[in-house]
Coordinates of C-alpha atoms and ligand atoms in Angstrom, one line a residue:
M4 CA 36.9 -50.7 -30.1
I5 CA 34.8 -48.1 -28.6
K6 CA 33.6 -45.0 -31.2
V7 CA 33.0 -41.6 -30.3
I8 CA 31.1 -39.0 -32.1
T9 CA 30.5 -35.5 -32.1
Y10 CA 29.4 -32.0 -33.7
G11 CA 30.0 -28.8 -34.0
T12 CA 30.7 -25.5 -36.4
Y13 CA 34.5 -25.1 -35.6
D14 CA 34.7 -21.8 -37.0
L15 CA 37.8 -20.0 -36.4
L16 CA 39.5 -23.1 -34.4
H17 CA 40.1 -22.5 -31.1
F18 CA 41.7 -23.8 -27.6
G19 CA 38.2 -24.5 -26.6
H20 CA 37.5 -26.5 -29.3
I21 CA 40.7 -28.3 -29.1
R22 CA 39.9 -29.2 -25.9
L23 CA 36.5 -30.8 -26.4
L24 CA 38.3 -32.8 -28.9
E25 CA 41.0 -34.3 -27.0
R26 CA 38.4 -35.1 -24.0
A27 CA 36.0 -36.6 -26.5
K28 CA 38.9 -38.7 -27.9
A29 CA 39.8 -40.0 -24.6
L30 CA 36.3 -41.4 -24.0
G31 CA 37.2 -44.0 -26.6
D32 CA 39.5 -45.5 -29.3
Y33 CA 37.9 -43.9 -32.5
L34 CA 36.6 -39.9 -32.7
I35 CA 33.9 -39.1 -35.6
V36 CA 33.7 -35.4 -35.8
G37 CA 30.5 -33.9 -37.3
V38 CA 30.7 -30.7 -38.8
T39 CA 27.8 -28.5 -39.7
A40 CA 27.1 -27.3 -43.2
D41 CA 26.6 -24.1 -44.1
G42 CA 23.1 -24.5 -45.2
F43 CA 22.6 -26.5 -41.8
D44 CA 23.7 -23.8 -39.8
R45 CA 22.0 -20.7 -41.3
A46 CA 19.0 -22.9 -41.3
R47 CA 19.3 -23.2 -37.7
G48 CA 20.0 -19.6 -37.2
K49 CA 23.6 -19.4 -37.0
I50 CA 24.2 -17.2 -39.8
N51 CA 27.7 -15.2 -38.8
V52 CA 29.9 -18.2 -39.7
Q53 CA 32.9 -16.8 -41.2
Q54 CA 34.8 -20.0 -42.7
S55 CA 33.2 -22.0 -45.4
L56 CA 32.9 -25.6 -44.6
M57 CA 36.2 -26.8 -46.3
E58 CA 37.8 -24.2 -44.0
R59 CA 36.6 -25.4 -41.2
I60 CA 36.8 -29.0 -42.1
E61 CA 40.6 -28.4 -42.9
A62 CA 41.0 -27.0 -39.6
V63 CA 39.4 -29.7 -37.6
K64 CA 41.5 -32.4 -39.9
Q65 CA 44.9 -30.2 -38.6
T66 CA 44.5 -30.8 -35.0
G67 CA 45.1 -34.6 -36.0
L68 CA 42.6 -35.8 -33.2
A69 CA 39.8 -37.0 -36.0
D70 CA 40.0 -40.3 -37.3
E71 CA 36.9 -39.5 -39.5
I72 CA 35.3 -36.2 -40.3
I73 CA 31.4 -36.1 -41.4
I74 CA 29.5 -33.6 -42.7
E75 CA 26.2 -32.7 -40.8
E76 CA 23.6 -31.6 -42.9
Y77 CA 20.1 -32.2 -41.3
E78 CA 17.8 -31.7 -38.4
G79 CA 17.9 -35.9 -36.9
Q80 CA 20.9 -36.6 -38.6
K81 CA 22.2 -37.6 -35.1
I82 CA 20.2 -40.7 -35.1
D83 CA 21.0 -41.9 -38.2
D84 CA 25.1 -41.4 -37.8
V85 CA 24.7 -43.3 -34.5
F86 CA 23.6 -46.1 -36.4
R87 CA 25.3 -45.9 -39.6
Y88 CA 28.8 -45.6 -37.9
G89 CA 28.2 -48.0 -34.9
V90 CA 28.6 -45.3 -32.2
D91 CA 29.3 -45.9 -28.5
V92 CA 29.4 -42.5 -27.0
F93 CA 28.1 -39.4 -28.7
A94 CA 29.8 -36.4 -26.4
I95 CA 29.2 -33.0 -26.9
G96 CA 29.8 -29.6 -24.7
S97 CA 28.1 -28.5 -21.5
D98 CA 26.4 -25.9 -23.0
W99 CA 23.9 -28.5 -25.0
E100 CA 23.3 -29.9 -21.4
G101 CA 20.1 -32.2 -21.6
K102 CA 19.9 -31.1 -25.3
F103 CA 20.8 -34.6 -26.8
D104 CA 19.4 -36.6 -24.0
Y105 CA 17.2 -38.7 -26.1
L106 CA 20.2 -40.2 -28.1
N107 CA 20.5 -42.3 -24.6
N108 CA 18.2 -44.9 -26.4
Y109 CA 20.8 -45.5 -28.8
C110 CA 24.0 -45.0 -26.9
K111 CA 25.7 -43.4 -24.3
V112 CA 25.7 -39.3 -24.0
V113 CA 28.0 -37.6 -22.3
Y114 CA 28.4 -33.7 -21.7
L115 CA 31.7 -32.4 -21.0
P116 CA 32.2 -28.9 -19.5
R117 CA 32.8 -26.2 -22.0
T118 CA 36.3 -24.1 -21.4
E119 CA 35.5 -20.7 -19.9
G120 CA 36.2 -17.6 -21.4
I121 CA 36.4 -18.6 -25.3
S122 CA 33.8 -18.8 -28.1
S123 CA 33.5 -18.3 -31.6
S124 CA 31.1 -15.8 -31.6
D125 CA 33.5 -13.8 -29.2
L126 CA 36.7 -14.1 -31.6
R127 CA 34.2 -13.0 -34.3
K128 CA 33.0 -10.1 -32.4
K129 CA 36.8 -9.2 -31.5
Q130 CA 37.7 -9.5 -34.8
R131 CA 35.1 -7.0 -36.6
E132 CA 33.4 -4.8 -34.6
L133 CA 32.4 -2.2 -36.8
N134 CA 30.2 1.0 -35.9
I135 CA 27.7 1.5 -38.9
G136 CA 25.9 5.4 -39.0
M137 CA 22.5 5.2 -40.5
V138 CA 21.0 7.8 -43.2
G139 CA 17.7 8.6 -44.4
E140 CA 14.2 9.6 -43.0
T141 CA 12.7 6.3 -43.0
A142 CA 11.2 3.7 -41.0
V143 CA 13.3 1.2 -42.9
L144 CA 16.2 2.2 -40.3
N145 CA 14.2 0.5 -37.7
K146 CA 14.2 -2.5 -39.3
Y147 CA 17.9 -2.4 -39.8
E148 CA 19.0 -1.1 -36.2
K149 CA 16.6 -4.0 -34.8
E150 CA 18.7 -6.9 -37.5
S151 CA 22.1 -5.3 -37.0
H152 CA 21.8 -7.2 -33.4
Y153 CA 21.7 -10.7 -35.0
V154 CA 24.8 -9.9 -36.8
N155 CA 28.4 -10.2 -34.8
G156 CA 30.6 -7.3 -35.1
A157 CA 28.3 -4.8 -36.7
C158 CA 27.5 -2.3 -34.2
V159 CA 24.8 0.6 -35.5
N160 CA 25.8 3.8 -33.4
A161 CA 24.7 6.6 -35.4
V162 CA 21.8 8.3 -37.3
C163 CA 22.0 11.2 -39.4
S164 CA 18.3 12.2 -40.6
N165 CA 16.2 15.4 -40.6
D166 CA 13.1 13.7 -39.7
H167 CA 12.8 11.6 -36.8
T168 CA 9.2 11.3 -37.1
F169 CA 9.5 7.4 -37.8
F170 CA 12.0 6.2 -35.6
S171 CA 11.7 3.7 -33.1
S172 CA 13.0 4.3 -29.6
E173 CA 15.9 2.2 -30.1
V174 CA 16.7 4.3 -32.9
K175 CA 15.9 7.6 -31.3
N176 CA 18.4 6.7 -28.4
L177 CA 21.7 6.0 -30.6
P178 CA 24.7 7.4 -29.0
I179 CA 24.8 9.5 -32.1
I180 CA 21.9 11.2 -33.5
T181 CA 22.8 14.5 -35.9
D182 CA 21.7 16.3 -39.4
D183 CA 25.4 16.2 -40.1
L184 CA 26.8 13.7 -42.5
Q185 CA 30.3 14.9 -42.4
D186 CA 30.1 15.0 -38.4
M187 CA 28.7 11.6 -38.3
L188 CA 31.3 10.1 -40.7
E189 CA 34.2 11.0 -38.4
K190 CA 32.2 8.5 -35.7
V191 CA 32.0 5.8 -37.8
D192 CA 33.2 3.1 -40.2
A193 CA 30.5 2.3 -42.7
V194 CA 27.4 3.9 -43.8
F195 CA 23.8 2.2 -44.4
I196 CA 21.9 4.6 -46.7
A197 CA 18.1 4.6 -47.4
S198 CA 17.7 8.1 -48.0
H199 CA 15.6 9.5 -51.4
P200 CA 17.4 8.3 -54.3
T201 CA 18.0 12.0 -55.2
E202 CA 20.5 12.6 -52.3
H203 CA 22.2 9.2 -52.9
Y204 CA 25.0 10.9 -54.6
S205 CA 26.0 13.1 -52.5
Q206 CA 25.8 11.3 -49.6
I207 CA 27.7 8.4 -51.0
K208 CA 30.2 10.6 -53.0
Q209 CA 31.4 12.6 -49.2
T210 CA 31.2 9.2 -47.4
L211 CA 33.6 6.9 -49.7
E212 CA 35.8 10.0 -50.2
K213 CA 36.2 9.5 -45.7
K214 CA 37.2 6.2 -47.0
K215 CA 34.2 4.8 -45.5
H216 CA 32.3 1.9 -46.9
V217 CA 28.6 2.1 -47.7
L218 CA 25.3 0.0 -48.3
C219 CA 22.9 1.9 -50.1
K220 CA 19.3 0.9 -50.8
S221 CA 19.0 0.2 -54.5
P222 CA 19.3 2.0 -56.7
I223 CA 22.7 3.6 -55.9
V224 CA 21.8 6.4 -58.3
T225 CA 19.9 7.3 -61.3
S226 CA 22.6 8.1 -63.7
T227 CA 25.1 5.2 -65.5
K228 CA 27.7 8.2 -65.3
Q229 CA 27.5 9.2 -61.6
W230 CA 27.5 5.1 -61.2
Q231 CA 30.7 5.1 -62.9
E232 CA 32.3 7.7 -60.8
L233 CA 31.2 6.3 -57.4
K234 CA 32.8 2.9 -58.2
Q235 CA 36.0 4.5 -59.4
I236 CA 36.1 6.4 -55.8
A237 CA 35.4 3.5 -53.9
K238 CA 38.2 1.5 -55.9
Q239 CA 40.6 3.9 -55.3
N240 CA 39.9 4.3 -51.4
G241 CA 39.5 0.9 -51.1
C242 CA 36.0 0.9 -50.3
I243 CA 32.7 -1.4 -50.3
L244 CA 30.0 0.2 -52.0
M245 CA 27.3 -2.5 -52.3
D246 CA 23.2 -1.9 -53.5
S247 CA 21.0 -3.1 -50.6
I248 CA 18.1 -5.6 -52.2
K249 CA 17.5 -7.9 -49.1
T250 CA 15.7 -10.1 -51.2
G251 CA 19.1 -11.0 -52.7
Y252 CA 19.9 -12.4 -49.8
A253 CA 17.5 -14.5 -48.7
T254 CA 18.4 -18.2 -48.5
A255 CA 15.1 -19.4 -50.8
Y256 CA 15.7 -16.6 -53.6
H257 CA 19.6 -18.1 -53.6
R258 CA 18.5 -21.4 -54.0
L259 CA 15.7 -21.1 -56.3
L260 CA 18.7 -19.2 -58.7
L261 CA 20.5 -22.5 -58.4
L262 CA 17.8 -24.5 -59.4
V263 CA 17.1 -22.3 -62.2
K264 CA 20.8 -22.2 -63.4
S265 CA 20.4 -26.2 -62.8
G266 CA 18.3 -26.3 -65.4
V267 CA 15.4 -28.2 -63.6
I268 CA 12.5 -26.5 -65.4
G269 CA 14.3 -26.6 -69.0
E270 CA 15.2 -23.2 -70.9
I271 CA 13.9 -20.0 -69.6
V272 CA 11.2 -18.7 -71.6
S273 CA 9.5 -16.2 -69.5
M274 CA 9.3 -14.5 -66.5
E275 CA 6.6 -11.9 -65.1
V276 CA 7.9 -10.4 -61.5
T277 CA 5.2 -8.3 -59.4
C278 CA 5.8 -6.1 -56.8
T279 CA 3.4 -3.5 -55.7
S280 CA 2.4 -1.7 -52.5
L281 CA -0.5 0.6 -52.1
F282 CA -0.4 4.4 -50.9
D283 CA -2.7 4.8 -48.0
L284 CA -5.1 6.3 -49.8
E285 CA -6.3 9.1 -47.3
R286 CA -3.1 10.1 -47.3
R287 CA -2.5 11.0 -50.9
S288 CA -3.5 14.7 -50.5
N289 CA -1.1 14.9 -47.6
I290 CA 2.0 13.3 -49.4
N291 CA 5.4 15.6 -50.1
Y292 CA 6.2 13.6 -53.2
Q293 CA 9.3 15.3 -53.0
K294 CA 10.3 12.9 -50.4
V295 CA 8.6 9.6 -51.5
W296 CA 9.8 7.4 -53.6
N297 CA 8.3 6.7 -56.8
S298 CA 6.9 3.3 -57.8
I299 CA 10.3 2.5 -60.2
S300 CA 13.1 3.4 -57.5
A301 CA 11.0 1.8 -55.0
W302 CA 10.3 -1.2 -56.6
G303 CA 12.1 -1.5 -59.9
P304 CA 15.7 -2.5 -58.2
T305 CA 13.8 -5.7 -56.6
A306 CA 11.4 -6.4 -59.2
M307 CA 14.8 -6.7 -61.9
L308 CA 16.8 -8.3 -59.9
P309 CA 15.5 -11.8 -60.8
V310 CA 15.5 -10.8 -64.6
F311 CA 18.9 -9.4 -64.9
Q312 CA 20.2 -12.7 -62.6
I313 CA 19.1 -15.6 -64.5
L314 CA 18.4 -13.9 -68.4
G315 CA 21.0 -11.5 -68.2
T316 CA 21.4 -7.6 -68.7
D317 CA 21.8 -8.0 -72.6
Y318 CA 18.2 -7.9 -73.8
K319 CA 17.7 -6.5 -77.3
Q320 CA 14.7 -4.5 -76.7
K321 CA 12.4 -2.9 -74.0
Q322 CA 9.2 -1.3 -73.7
T323 CA 8.0 1.0 -70.5
V324 CA 4.4 1.5 -70.2
S325 CA 3.9 4.2 -66.9
R326 CA 1.9 6.5 -65.7
S327 CA 2.4 9.2 -63.3
I328 CA 0.8 11.8 -60.9
E329 CA -0.8 14.3 -62.7
G330 CA 1.5 17.1 -63.0
L331 CA 3.9 15.1 -61.4
K332 CA 5.8 13.3 -64.6
D333 CA 8.5 11.8 -62.4
F334 CA 6.2 10.3 -60.1
D335 CA 5.0 7.1 -61.5
L336 CA 1.8 5.2 -59.5
F337 CA 2.6 2.4 -62.1
T338 CA 5.0 1.2 -64.3
K339 CA 5.5 -2.1 -66.4
T340 CA 8.4 -2.7 -68.8
T341 CA 8.9 -5.7 -70.9
Y342 CA 12.5 -6.7 -72.0
V343 CA 12.7 -9.1 -74.7
F344 CA 16.0 -11.1 -75.1
P345 CA 17.1 -13.6 -78.4
H346 CA 15.0 -16.8 -76.5
S347 CA 13.0 -15.4 -74.1
V348 CA 10.9 -12.3 -72.7
A349 CA 10.6 -11.1 -69.2
S350 CA 7.9 -8.1 -67.7
I351 CA 8.3 -6.4 -64.8
K352 CA 5.3 -4.5 -63.1
V353 CA 5.5 -2.2 -60.1
G354 CA 3.2 0.0 -58.6
K355 CA 2.7 2.4 -55.6
G356 CA -0.5 3.6 -57.1
I357 CA -2.1 0.1 -57.7
K358 CA -2.2 -3.3 -56.2
S359 CA -1.8 -6.7 -57.8
E360 CA -0.8 -9.9 -56.7
G361 CA 3.1 -9.7 -55.6
E362 CA 3.8 -13.2 -57.3
L363 CA 6.8 -14.4 -59.6
I364 CA 6.4 -16.6 -62.4
I365 CA 9.5 -18.2 -64.3
S366 CA 8.4 -20.2 -67.0
G367 CA 10.7 -22.8 -68.7
T368 CA 10.5 -25.6 -71.3
N369 CA 10.0 -28.0 -68.6
G370 CA 8.0 -26.7 -66.1
Y371 CA 7.9 -23.3 -64.2
I372 CA 8.5 -22.0 -60.9
Y373 CA 6.2 -20.1 -58.9
V374 CA 6.6 -18.0 -55.7
P375 CA 3.5 -16.9 -54.0
A376 CA 3.0 -13.0 -52.9
P377 CA 4.7 -11.4 -51.3
W378 CA 7.3 -13.2 -53.4
W379 CA 10.1 -10.4 -52.4
K380 CA 10.3 -12.0 -48.8
T381 CA 10.4 -15.5 -50.4
D382 CA 10.7 -18.6 -48.0
Y383 CA 8.5 -20.7 -50.1
F384 CA 8.2 -21.7 -53.3
E385 CA 7.2 -24.7 -56.0
I386 CA 8.7 -26.4 -59.2
R387 CA 5.1 -27.3 -61.1
K388 CA 5.7 -29.8 -64.0
E389 CA 3.0 -31.1 -66.6
H390 CA 1.9 -34.0 -64.0
Q391 CA 1.1 -33.4 -60.4
S392 CA 3.3 -36.0 -59.5
E393 CA 6.2 -34.2 -60.3
N394 CA 5.9 -30.7 -58.2
K395 CA 8.1 -30.0 -55.7
R396 CA 7.9 -27.5 -53.0
Y397 CA 10.8 -25.7 -51.3
F398 CA 11.0 -23.8 -47.7
Y399 CA 13.9 -22.2 -46.3
Q400 CA 13.1 -20.3 -43.3
L401 CA 13.8 -16.5 -43.8
E402 CA 14.9 -14.3 -41.0
G403 CA 14.5 -11.0 -40.9
E404 CA 13.4 -10.0 -44.4
G405 CA 16.9 -11.1 -45.2
I406 CA 18.1 -8.2 -43.5
R407 CA 20.3 -9.6 -41.5
Y408 CA 21.9 -11.7 -43.9
E409 CA 22.3 -8.6 -46.2
L410 CA 24.7 -6.9 -43.1
V411 CA 26.5 -10.4 -42.5
S412 CA 27.2 -10.1 -46.2
F413 CA 28.2 -6.7 -46.2
I414 CA 30.8 -7.1 -43.1
K415 CA 31.9 -10.0 -44.7
S416 CA 32.8 -8.0 -47.7
I417 CA 34.4 -5.2 -45.9
H418 CA 36.6 -7.5 -44.0
Q419 CA 37.3 -9.3 -46.8
S420 CA 38.1 -6.5 -49.1
K421 CA 36.1 -7.9 -51.9
Q422 CA 32.7 -7.2 -52.6
A423 CA 30.1 -10.4 -52.2
K424 CA 28.9 -11.7 -55.3
C425 CA 25.4 -11.5 -54.3
I426 CA 24.5 -8.6 -56.1
S427 CA 27.1 -8.1 -59.0
D428 CA 28.4 -4.7 -60.2
K429 CA 27.1 -5.8 -64.0
V430 CA 23.2 -6.1 -62.2
S431 CA 24.2 -3.0 -59.6
F432 CA 25.1 -1.1 -63.0
A433 CA 21.9 -2.5 -65.5
I434 CA 19.5 -1.3 -62.8
T435 CA 21.4 2.0 -62.7
K436 CA 20.8 2.4 -66.4
E437 CA 17.2 1.2 -66.1
M438 CA 16.5 4.5 -63.7
E439 CA 18.4 6.5 -65.8
D440 CA 16.3 5.7 -69.0
F441 CA 13.1 5.9 -67.4
F442 CA 13.9 9.5 -66.5
E443 CA 14.8 10.4 -70.0
R444 CA 11.9 8.4 -71.4
K445 CA 13.8 5.7 -73.3
D446 CA 11.5 3.6 -75.1
F447 CA 8.4 4.9 -72.9
I448 CA 4.7 5.4 -73.6
E449 CA 2.6 7.4 -70.5
I450 CA -0.5 6.4 -70.1
Ligands
CTP577 N1 33.0 -25.8 -26.6 C1 33.8 -25.6 -25.6 N2 34.5 -24.5 -25.1 C2 34.2 -23.7 -25.6 C3 33.4 -23.4 -27.3 C4 33.3 -24.7 -27.6 O1 33.8 -27.1 -25.1 N3 34.4 -22.5 -25.2 C5 32.5 -27.2 -27.5 C6 31.0 -26.7 -28.0 O2 30.2 -26.9 -26.6 C7 30.5 -28.1 -28.9 C8 32.1 -28.2 -29.8 O3 33.2 -26.8 -28.8 O4 30.6 -29.5 -28.2 C9 31.8 -27.5 -31.0 O5 31.1 -25.8 -30.7 P1 30.9 -24.5 -31.5 O6 29.3 -24.6 -31.4 O7 31.3 -24.9 -33.1 O8 32.1 -23.5 -31.1 P2 31.4 -22.4 -30.2 O9 32.3 -21.5 -30.4 O10 30.5 -22.7 -29.2 O11 30.6 -21.4 -31.4 P3 29.6 -20.2 -31.3 O12 30.2 -19.7 -30.4 O13 29.7 -19.6 -33.0 O14 28.5 -20.6 -30.8

């Protein structure tokens, strides 16, 4: 019996896939199809895959062409599989011409001509071409414009801003440049907002009232009443209103959460989270503080994210210690908050007027997790135990600081009319509540 093996993602299974499978099967008597796992695709930069692994496996099964379906999970697995399954022929589309010649040492390699005019990428693009407008006055928009090119079906076509000083030539050359939000809203399907937090409420409300979706740099707003109102409008108008915290979408961060929840370091007793970015000291005297994000707004949501996602939002007690700029009480240069839970404690330290080691430490009854600075661009972390020999290191490639994964998640949420679970409403509300407490000086010591 001649055994043939082939591999693919098979997202939104199409005619090209079926033709490939038919010809692969015809090369022998028994066809094994390797379907790529979600994590493997992500690791090799294929971030837009729309269907889950199980859906893709089911689609391949339905073709009736596969005698056996396996999952491809790691780089180099193909050699293992050839031996494990006693494979005689390895077949793959001609877009991979030459790439798998090394398998010739173990079996016969056949490149089959690719079917012209169809691909999963094209189907995804056609299905989900969304025009996105950006709002704000910051260089962050340059990054989002750049990253959008990696996301199938996301087309940044507009920017609404009062100040173009920080914009890249790409942003300056977008088809629609305006300072009138209403004008921009006529021409887009969704909006990314990175303006100053004091402008969020009005901008989000206008956008949702036009039935357009919103991704907004967290905190969405700094009042819980406004948060509830905006979420209500979003619900009524069938719109997505999502917090933008890029760290929340990084693969390593996600894996870290799963490991913590599976109990690898035991019960969590303490967390320390630090995020700082020092102002340019020479520029300090020229800064217009009305337009710049204060420390807790700029860093608070990122720092609070792991605390609320790991320990929950129902802390029993809190103490905030903060130092602001003289004469500008709402502009904190440094803020440290300690949250006391029934059996654990967490502290977040944020600052734009101080510098510190930007690390994340999660201490448990059976070890701790250490994420080195800058932890919010997590691609690496360690699990450390009492005995060094038990320590483990984890690395997951982080592309584009997590922004492209966040955009993929936003687009997916819009198409599925269901907000991605990554940053839940519970966490989003808790962040807003923290902001409200800060500006109301609740549990607060000024130093
Ligand atoms: N394939 C093909 N003809 C096409 C598309 C895919 O023969 N028009 C083949 C590929 O060469 C590969 C298999 O089908 O051997 C699975 O490919 P996959 O990467 O899952 O499909 P694509 O449509 O190429 O996906 P994407 O656009 O995401 O790269």
